mmCIF file of C-alpha atoms in Angstrom:
data_model
loop_
_atom_site.group_PDB
_atom_site.id
_atom_site.type_symbol
_atom_site.label_atom_id
_atom_site.label_comp_id
_atom_site.label_asym_id
_atom_site.label_seq_id
_atom_site.Cartn_x
_atom_site.Cartn_y
_atom_site.Cartn_z
ATOM 1 C CA UNK J 486 -11.713 64.346 20.309
ATOM 2 C CA UNK J 487 -14.452 62.305 18.219
ATOM 3 C CA UNK J 488 -11.967 62.010 15.105
ATOM 4 C CA UNK J 489 -9.306 60.892 17.431
ATOM 5 C CA UNK J 490 -11.310 57.900 18.787
ATOM 6 C CA UNK J 491 -12.541 56.957 15.207
ATOM 7 C CA UNK J 492 -8.825 56.739 14.052
ATOM 8 C CA UNK J 493 -8.111 54.569 17.122
ATOM 9 C CA UNK J 494 -11.074 52.213 16.567
ATOM 10 C CA UNK J 495 -9.926 51.922 12.741
ATOM 11 C CA UNK J 496 -6.343 51.176 13.723
ATOM 12 C CA UNK J 497 -7.770 48.459 16.408
ATOM 13 C CA UNK J 498 -9.752 46.802 13.585
ATOM 14 C CA UNK J 499 -7.056 47.099 11.199
ATOM 15 C CA UNK J 500 -4.698 45.362 14.019
ATOM 16 C CA UNK J 501 -7.211 42.748 14.877
ATOM 17 C CA UNK J 502 -7.625 41.814 11.244
ATOM 18 C CA UNK J 503 -3.530 41.616 10.621
ATOM 19 C CA UNK J 504 -3.622 39.315 13.845
ATOM 20 C CA UNK J 505 -6.380 37.195 12.474
ATOM 21 C CA UNK J 506 -4.899 36.991 9.234
ATOM 22 C CA UNK J 507 -1.440 36.069 10.892
ATOM 23 C CA UNK J 508 -3.226 33.535 13.038
ATOM 24 C CA UNK J 509 -5.071 32.096 10.269
ATOM 25 C CA UNK J 510 -2.057 31.901 8.045
ATOM 26 C CA UNK J 511 -0.183 30.069 10.940
ATOM 27 C CA UNK J 512 -3.072 27.665 11.407
ATOM 28 C CA UNK J 513 -3.273 26.945 7.657
ATOM 29 C CA UNK J 514 0.667 26.413 7.712
ATOM 30 C CA UNK J 515 0.352 23.868 10.546
ATOM 31 C CA UNK J 516 -2.645 22.166 9.109
ATOM 32 C CA UNK J 517 -0.616 21.843 5.736
ATOM 33 C CA UNK J 518 2.469 20.350 7.630
ATOM 34 C CA UNK J 519 0.154 17.737 9.441
ATOM 35 C CA UNK J 520 -1.668 17.092 6.370
ATOM 36 C CA UNK J 521 1.440 16.407 4.388
ATOM 37 C CA UNK J 522 2.665 14.026 7.153
ATOM 38 C CA UNK J 523 -0.768 12.201 7.048
ATOM 39 C CA UNK J 524 -0.162 11.889 3.345
ATOM 40 C CA UNK J 525 3.342 10.714 3.707
ATOM 41 C CA UNK J 526 2.216 8.152 6.195
ATOM 42 C CA UNK J 527 -0.268 6.803 3.701
ATOM 43 C CA UNK J 528 2.092 5.999 0.847
ATOM 44 C CA UNK J 529 3.178 2.418 1.172
ATOM 45 C CA UNK J 530 6.501 0.917 0.613
ATOM 46 C CA UNK J 531 7.054 -1.677 -2.343
ATOM 47 C CA UNK J 532 6.187 -5.374 -1.590
ATOM 48 C CA UNK J 533 6.449 -8.616 -3.128
ATOM 49 C CA UNK J 534 4.515 -8.109 -6.260
ATOM 50 C CA UNK J 535 5.061 -8.130 -9.993
ATOM 51 C CA UNK J 536 3.445 -8.861 -13.335
ATOM 52 C CA UNK J 537 4.230 -11.843 -15.579
ATOM 53 C CA UNK J 538 3.575 -11.250 -19.173
ATOM 54 C CA UNK J 539 3.369 -14.267 -21.184
ATOM 55 C CA UNK J 540 4.442 -14.977 -24.614
ATOM 56 C CA UNK J 541 0.887 -14.630 -25.990
ATOM 57 C CA UNK J 542 0.644 -11.190 -24.294
ATOM 58 C CA UNK J 543 -1.452 -12.231 -21.337
ATOM 59 C CA UNK J 544 -0.696 -10.895 -18.026
ATOM 60 C CA UNK J 545 -0.581 -12.468 -14.797
ATOM 61 C CA UNK J 546 -0.495 -10.509 -11.415
ATOM 62 C CA UNK J 547 1.924 -11.963 -8.939
ATOM 63 C CA UNK J 548 1.656 -11.818 -5.429
ATOM 64 C CA UNK J 549 1.669 -13.677 -2.219
ATOM 65 C CA UNK J 550 -1.961 -14.869 -2.574
ATOM 66 C CA UNK J 551 -1.435 -16.499 -5.679
ATOM 67 C CA UNK J 552 0.456 -19.719 -5.110
ATOM 68 C CA UNK J 553 1.038 -22.934 -7.226
ATOM 69 C CA UNK J 554 1.282 -23.982 -10.774
ATOM 70 C CA UNK J 555 0.411 -20.591 -12.953
ATOM 71 C CA UNK J 556 0.698 -21.920 -16.325
ATOM 72 C CA UNK J 557 2.769 -23.696 -18.766
ATOM 73 C CA UNK J 558 5.216 -21.908 -21.303
ATOM 74 C CA UNK J 559 6.842 -23.979 -24.011
ATOM 75 C CA UNK J 560 8.397 -27.049 -22.131
ATOM 76 C CA UNK J 561 8.396 -25.412 -18.538
ATOM 77 C CA UNK J 562 5.751 -25.458 -15.712
ATOM 78 C CA UNK J 563 5.547 -21.859 -14.006
ATOM 79 C CA UNK J 564 5.193 -22.129 -10.497
ATOM 80 C CA UNK J 565 4.633 -19.302 -8.013
ATOM 81 C CA UNK J 566 5.943 -19.721 -4.549
ATOM 82 C CA UNK J 567 4.486 -17.929 -1.236
ATOM 83 C CA UNK J 568 7.574 -15.933 -0.589
ATOM 84 C CA UNK J 569 7.516 -13.989 -4.038
ATOM 85 C CA UNK J 570 9.558 -16.598 -5.962
ATOM 86 C CA UNK J 571 8.584 -17.474 -9.563
ATOM 87 C CA UNK J 572 10.152 -20.756 -10.730
ATOM 88 C CA UNK J 573 10.464 -22.340 -14.138
ATOM 89 C CA UNK J 574 10.833 -25.978 -13.898
ATOM 90 C CA UNK J 575 11.450 -27.622 -17.379
ATOM 91 C CA UNK J 576 9.722 -30.986 -18.168
ATOM 92 C CA UNK J 577 11.716 -34.107 -18.498
ATOM 93 C CA UNK J 578 11.692 -35.675 -22.006
ATOM 94 C CA UNK J 579 12.488 -39.032 -23.553
ATOM 95 C CA UNK J 580 16.011 -37.648 -24.593
ATOM 96 C CA UNK J 581 16.498 -37.267 -20.793
ATOM 97 C CA UNK J 582 17.264 -33.413 -21.000
ATOM 98 C CA UNK J 583 14.901 -30.710 -22.341
ATOM 99 C CA UNK J 584 18.002 -28.540 -22.954
ATOM 100 C CA UNK J 585 18.738 -30.595 -26.120
ATOM 101 C CA UNK J 586 15.066 -30.766 -27.433
ATOM 102 C CA UNK J 587 15.013 -28.297 -30.215
ATOM 103 C CA UNK J 588 12.254 -26.137 -29.474
ATOM 104 C CA UNK J 589 11.257 -22.496 -30.663
ATOM 105 C CA UNK J 590 11.997 -20.321 -27.665
ATOM 106 C CA UNK J 591 8.790 -19.038 -25.771
ATOM 107 C CA UNK J 592 9.718 -15.565 -24.199
ATOM 108 C CA UNK J 593 8.299 -14.150 -20.895
ATOM 109 C CA UNK J 594 8.758 -10.821 -19.059
ATOM 110 C CA UNK J 595 8.548 -10.261 -15.396
ATOM 111 C CA UNK J 596 7.721 -6.551 -14.548
ATOM 112 C CA UNK J 597 8.030 -4.839 -11.185
ATOM 113 C CA UNK J 598 6.483 -1.478 -10.274
ATOM 114 C CA UNK J 599 6.281 -0.349 -6.609
ATOM 115 C CA UNK J 600 7.627 -3.889 -5.728
ATOM 116 C CA UNK J 601 10.413 -6.496 -6.132
ATOM 117 C CA UNK J 602 10.301 -10.121 -6.856
ATOM 118 C CA UNK J 603 12.408 -13.296 -7.408
ATOM 119 C CA UNK J 604 12.745 -15.537 -10.248
ATOM 120 C CA UNK J 605 14.334 -18.962 -10.625
ATOM 121 C CA UNK J 606 15.158 -19.540 -14.416
ATOM 122 C CA UNK J 607 14.994 -23.082 -15.735
ATOM 123 C CA UNK J 608 18.646 -23.425 -15.668
ATOM 124 C CA UNK J 609 18.441 -22.854 -11.895
ATOM 125 C CA UNK J 610 19.796 -19.207 -11.987
ATOM 126 C CA UNK J 611 18.494 -17.124 -9.386
ATOM 127 C CA UNK J 612 17.302 -13.281 -10.281
ATOM 128 C CA UNK J 613 16.221 -10.566 -7.735
ATOM 129 C CA UNK J 614 14.316 -8.002 -9.783
ATOM 130 C CA UNK J 615 14.168 -4.559 -8.030
ATOM 131 C CA UNK J 616 11.440 -1.754 -8.399
ATOM 132 C CA UNK J 617 10.431 -0.309 -11.771
ATOM 133 C CA UNK J 618 12.461 -2.995 -13.642
ATOM 134 C CA UNK J 619 11.770 -5.853 -16.417
ATOM 135 C CA UNK J 620 13.566 -9.058 -17.401
ATOM 136 C CA UNK J 621 12.792 -10.515 -20.678
ATOM 137 C CA UNK J 622 13.811 -14.298 -20.584
ATOM 138 C CA UNK J 623 12.948 -17.534 -22.475
ATOM 139 C CA UNK J 624 11.123 -20.292 -20.695
ATOM 140 C CA UNK J 625 13.840 -22.760 -21.446
ATOM 141 C CA UNK J 626 17.339 -22.199 -22.579
ATOM 142 C CA UNK J 627 17.861 -24.130 -25.566
ATOM 143 C CA UNK J 628 20.647 -22.596 -27.669
ATOM 144 C CA UNK J 629 24.361 -22.697 -27.290
ATOM 145 C CA UNK J 630 23.945 -19.412 -24.848
ATOM 146 C CA UNK J 631 21.588 -18.318 -22.025
ATOM 147 C CA UNK J 632 20.423 -14.888 -22.915
ATOM 148 C CA UNK J 633 18.027 -12.396 -20.760
ATOM 149 C CA UNK J 634 17.550 -8.813 -21.478
ATOM 150 C CA UNK J 635 17.347 -6.405 -18.630
ATOM 151 C CA UNK J 636 15.966 -2.827 -18.322
ATOM 152 C CA UNK J 637 16.199 -1.842 -14.415
ATOM 153 C CA UNK J 638 17.970 -3.357 -11.809
ATOM 154 C CA UNK J 639 18.619 -6.891 -10.959
ATOM 155 C CA UNK J 640 20.990 -9.202 -8.700
ATOM 156 C CA UNK J 641 22.009 -12.568 -10.288
ATOM 157 C CA UNK J 642 23.095 -15.627 -9.069
ATOM 158 C CA UNK J 643 24.308 -17.880 -12.160
ATOM 159 C CA UNK J 644 24.033 -21.479 -12.190
ATOM 160 C CA UNK J 645 27.540 -22.676 -13.463
ATOM 161 C CA UNK J 646 27.400 -24.229 -16.886
ATOM 162 C CA UNK J 647 30.911 -23.871 -18.670
ATOM 163 C CA UNK J 648 29.422 -25.017 -22.127
ATOM 164 C CA UNK J 649 26.558 -22.443 -22.043
ATOM 165 C CA UNK J 650 27.542 -18.835 -21.227
ATOM 166 C CA UNK J 651 25.021 -16.793 -19.472
ATOM 167 C CA UNK J 652 24.744 -13.391 -21.150
ATOM 168 C CA UNK J 653 22.437 -10.161 -19.905
ATOM 169 C CA UNK J 654 21.723 -7.969 -22.710
ATOM 170 C CA UNK J 655 21.328 -4.203 -21.821
ATOM 171 C CA UNK J 656 20.157 -1.164 -24.018
ATOM 172 C CA UNK J 657 22.417 0.644 -26.286
ATOM 173 C CA UNK J 658 24.344 -2.704 -27.217
ATOM 174 C CA UNK J 659 25.950 -3.467 -23.764
ATOM 175 C CA UNK J 660 26.304 -7.356 -22.588
ATOM 176 C CA UNK J 661 27.456 -8.667 -19.612
ATOM 177 C CA UNK J 662 28.637 -12.284 -19.913
ATOM 178 C CA UNK J 663 29.288 -14.809 -17.400
ATOM 179 C CA UNK J 664 29.794 -18.627 -16.692
ATOM 180 C CA UNK J 665 28.602 -18.655 -13.166
ATOM 181 C CA UNK J 666 28.843 -15.672 -10.703
ATOM 182 C CA UNK J 667 27.173 -13.272 -8.311
ATOM 183 C CA UNK J 668 26.592 -9.820 -9.669
ATOM 184 C CA UNK J 669 24.042 -6.640 -9.677
ATOM 185 C CA UNK J 670 23.402 -4.613 -12.618
ATOM 186 C CA UNK J 671 21.819 -1.381 -12.123
ATOM 187 C CA UNK J 672 20.423 -0.460 -15.577
ATOM 188 C CA UNK J 673 17.585 2.002 -15.278
ATOM 189 C CA UNK J 674 17.221 4.551 -18.158
ATOM 190 C CA UNK J 675 16.882 7.498 -15.794
ATOM 191 C CA UNK J 676 20.349 6.933 -14.403
ATOM 192 C CA UNK J 677 23.331 8.584 -16.368
ATOM 193 C CA UNK J 678 25.252 4.981 -16.908
ATOM 194 C CA UNK J 679 24.601 1.169 -16.350
ATOM 195 C CA UNK J 680 26.691 0.004 -13.226
ATOM 196 C CA UNK J 681 27.751 -3.676 -12.997
ATOM 197 C CA UNK J 682 28.936 -4.865 -9.576
ATOM 198 C CA UNK J 683 30.718 -8.267 -9.095
ATOM 199 C CA UNK J 684 30.275 -10.003 -5.627
ATOM 200 C CA UNK J 685 31.915 -13.201 -6.588
ATOM 201 C CA UNK J 686 33.318 -14.990 -9.902
ATOM 202 C CA UNK J 687 34.033 -13.176 -12.991
ATOM 203 C CA UNK J 688 32.261 -11.236 -15.559
ATOM 204 C CA UNK J 689 32.954 -9.638 -18.844
ATOM 205 C CA UNK J 690 31.220 -6.307 -19.739
ATOM 206 C CA UNK J 691 31.056 -5.608 -23.585
ATOM 207 C CA UNK J 692 29.830 -2.574 -25.564
ATOM 208 C CA UNK J 693 30.134 -2.283 -29.511
ATOM 209 C CA UNK J 694 33.274 -0.030 -28.488
ATOM 210 C CA UNK J 695 35.283 -1.881 -25.830
ATOM 211 C CA UNK J 696 35.208 -4.645 -23.219
ATOM 212 C CA UNK J 697 36.335 -5.158 -19.758
ATOM 213 C CA UNK J 698 37.129 -8.071 -17.206
ATOM 214 C CA UNK J 699 35.758 -7.368 -13.630
ATOM 215 C CA UNK J 700 37.068 -8.900 -10.547
ATOM 216 C CA UNK J 701 35.036 -9.544 -7.440
ATOM 217 C CA UNK J 702 34.557 -6.518 -5.456
ATOM 218 C CA UNK J 703 34.790 -4.319 -8.689
ATOM 219 C CA UNK J 704 32.309 -2.071 -10.593
ATOM 220 C CA UNK J 705 32.252 -0.721 -13.898
ATOM 221 C CA UNK J 706 29.852 2.031 -15.564
ATOM 222 C CA UNK J 707 28.550 2.116 -19.246
ATOM 223 C CA UNK J 708 27.221 5.600 -20.198
ATOM 224 C CA UNK J 709 24.367 5.893 -23.077
ATOM 225 C CA UNK J 710 27.313 6.302 -25.720
ATOM 226 C CA UNK J 711 28.580 3.129 -25.027
ATOM 227 C CA UNK J 712 31.654 4.335 -23.311
ATOM 228 C CA UNK J 713 32.874 2.404 -20.156
ATOM 229 C CA UNK J 714 35.069 3.446 -17.095
ATOM 230 C CA UNK J 715 37.881 1.486 -16.102
ATOM 231 C CA UNK J 716 36.842 -1.103 -13.115
ATOM 232 C CA UNK J 717 37.179 0.574 -9.700
ATOM 233 C CA UNK J 718 36.376 -0.636 -6.171
ATOM 234 C CA UNK J 719 32.807 -0.978 -5.423
ATOM 235 C CA UNK J 720 30.784 -0.275 -2.099
ATOM 236 C CA UNK J 721 29.213 -3.817 -2.271
ATOM 237 C CA UNK J 722 27.041 -3.131 1.018
ATOM 238 C CA UNK J 723 25.687 0.019 -0.834
ATOM 239 C CA UNK J 724 25.215 -2.037 -4.384
ATOM 240 C CA UNK J 725 23.373 -4.874 -3.156
ATOM 241 C CA UNK J 726 21.436 -3.453 0.239
ATOM 242 C CA UNK J 727 18.227 -3.682 -1.531
ATOM 243 C CA UNK J 728 18.573 -7.505 -2.064
ATOM 244 C CA UNK J 729 18.397 -7.450 1.820
ATOM 245 C CA UNK J 730 15.335 -5.084 1.733
ATOM 246 C CA UNK J 731 17.428 -2.265 2.991
ATOM 247 C CA UNK J 732 18.177 1.485 1.910
ATOM 248 C CA UNK J 733 22.163 1.957 2.392
ATOM 249 C CA UNK J 734 23.306 5.426 1.253
ATOM 250 C CA UNK J 735 26.933 5.842 1.935
ATOM 251 C CA UNK J 736 27.897 9.680 0.874
ATOM 252 C CA UNK J 737 25.493 8.896 -2.007
ATOM 253 C CA UNK J 738 24.401 11.686 -4.352
ATOM 254 C CA UNK J 739 20.957 13.305 -3.572
ATOM 255 C CA UNK J 740 19.591 12.944 -6.952
ATOM 256 C CA UNK J 741 20.448 9.071 -7.035
ATOM 257 C CA UNK J 742 18.887 8.683 -3.636
ATOM 258 C CA UNK J 743 15.600 10.373 -4.737
ATOM 259 C CA UNK J 744 15.394 8.003 -7.890
ATOM 260 C CA UNK J 745 15.431 5.108 -5.764
ATOM 261 C CA UNK J 746 12.956 6.362 -3.179
ATOM 262 C CA UNK J 747 10.720 7.261 -6.189
ATOM 263 C CA UNK J 748 10.855 3.905 -7.560
ATOM 264 C CA UNK J 749 10.211 1.879 -4.216
ATOM 265 C CA UNK J 750 7.243 3.932 -3.079
ATOM 266 C CA UNK J 751 5.929 4.586 -6.694
ATOM 267 C CA UNK J 752 5.751 8.327 -6.378
ATOM 268 C CA UNK J 753 6.862 11.203 -8.468
ATOM 269 C CA UNK J 754 9.658 13.122 -6.656
ATOM 270 C CA UNK J 755 10.451 16.601 -7.786
ATOM 271 C CA UNK J 756 12.805 19.082 -5.738
ATOM 272 C CA UNK J 757 14.301 22.653 -6.119
ATOM 273 C CA UNK J 758 17.533 23.095 -7.985
ATOM 274 C CA UNK J 759 19.622 24.021 -4.732
ATOM 275 C CA UNK J 760 19.427 20.108 -3.667
ATOM 276 C CA UNK J 761 21.446 19.219 -6.723
ATOM 277 C CA UNK J 762 25.113 18.140 -5.610
ATOM 278 C CA UNK J 763 24.370 17.407 -2.021
ATOM 279 C CA UNK J 764 25.411 14.094 -0.464
ATOM 280 C CA UNK J 765 23.456 11.722 1.877
ATOM 281 C CA UNK J 766 24.618 9.233 4.265
ATOM 282 C CA UNK J 767 21.846 7.180 5.832
ATOM 283 C CA UNK J 768 22.514 3.449 6.559
ATOM 284 C CA UNK J 769 20.678 0.318 6.918
ATOM 285 C CA UNK J 770 17.121 1.554 6.847
ATOM 286 C CA UNK J 771 14.313 -1.342 6.146
ATOM 287 C CA UNK J 772 12.604 -0.541 3.001
ATOM 288 C CA UNK J 773 9.574 -1.688 4.743
ATOM 289 C CA UNK J 774 9.298 1.410 6.356
ATOM 290 C CA UNK J 775 6.688 4.177 5.364
ATOM 291 C CA UNK J 776 7.325 7.027 3.307
ATOM 292 C CA UNK J 777 6.994 9.351 6.314
ATOM 293 C CA UNK J 778 9.637 7.729 8.239
ATOM 294 C CA UNK J 779 12.053 8.146 5.376
ATOM 295 C CA UNK J 780 11.354 11.693 5.116
ATOM 296 C CA UNK J 781 11.771 12.123 8.848
ATOM 297 C CA UNK J 782 15.215 10.158 8.686
ATOM 298 C CA UNK J 783 16.401 12.660 5.835
ATOM 299 C CA UNK J 784 15.465 15.705 7.611
ATOM 300 C CA UNK J 785 18.259 15.978 10.101
ATOM 301 C CA UNK J 786 20.682 15.400 7.159
ATOM 302 C CA UNK J 787 19.285 17.704 4.444
ATOM 303 C CA UNK J 788 16.842 20.206 5.596
ATOM 304 C CA UNK J 789 13.500 20.460 3.697
ATOM 305 C CA UNK J 790 9.815 21.007 3.863
ATOM 306 C CA UNK J 791 7.558 18.980 1.593
ATOM 307 C CA UNK J 792 4.039 18.975 -0.068
ATOM 308 C CA UNK J 793 2.115 15.922 -1.199
ATOM 309 C CA UNK J 794 -0.681 15.778 -3.947
ATOM 310 C CA UNK J 795 -1.487 12.388 -4.753
ATOM 311 C CA UNK J 796 1.505 10.631 -5.975
ATOM 312 C CA UNK J 797 3.401 13.758 -6.617
ATOM 313 C CA UNK J 798 5.788 14.935 -3.878
ATOM 314 C CA UNK J 799 7.723 18.290 -3.783
ATOM 315 C CA UNK J 800 10.757 19.040 -1.793
ATOM 316 C CA UNK J 801 11.811 22.560 -0.880
ATOM 317 C CA UNK J 802 13.498 24.633 1.644
#
């Protein structure tokens, strides 16, 4: 009857509404995935860029376009080379060696954010500074020691000088002391501890509580209370992959990987609790790849979806 037809029409309208709603939801979901992929592709990797803070507080932006003599600091000429290498050259003096001239030290700071840079100190020591790091150092080494201060991550190739020990000061009273050697220090404040990895030579790591000598191929970790682990064998390829502009994760903790990616791509990465404790193996991925490529490489290892809002990235599954 008529009532039956009305009910049937209402049922059809309701069904059509549900279908449209579901179809709209699917389209919106698909659009969301496509949009997230587009946004991920637009997030660029770090590059050869940094900021140099001079002793008077002035800041010089460093990149490959600004090449040549930048400034003079104390008794050093500061030169920026085209391949992301800042060099300090001490002036010759009547005494024949600027190192012996009593001059009040002039301190500079090299700062990286979403980039990396190389620094040649006045003694010839080479420092590779990773993303989200800063190195505070004198423009000339005048005293009995060569002291620099690090926050973040750097790889050092220290020029040999038995008369002048080279000391890297970290926060919480930790020092790494060397005469001439190659080593990596990971001293980010958002990591649970500071890790020193020795590639060649010898270093002594000291805290107010204890000290330890490392042999090549070993690493030691200092926690924020100044406690130190005993030296253990290090995965050198993983520790210094970044100096070859690679990501190299070997059964690495998920959260450590996320922090590395956040620093390099200069994003704020957050994720759900259930990702904690997971491990990631992903070898020799160039750090020049887009953020979208990194996410795509991670998805077969650890299933997730993501949303991007500006520089904020959220992972969930």
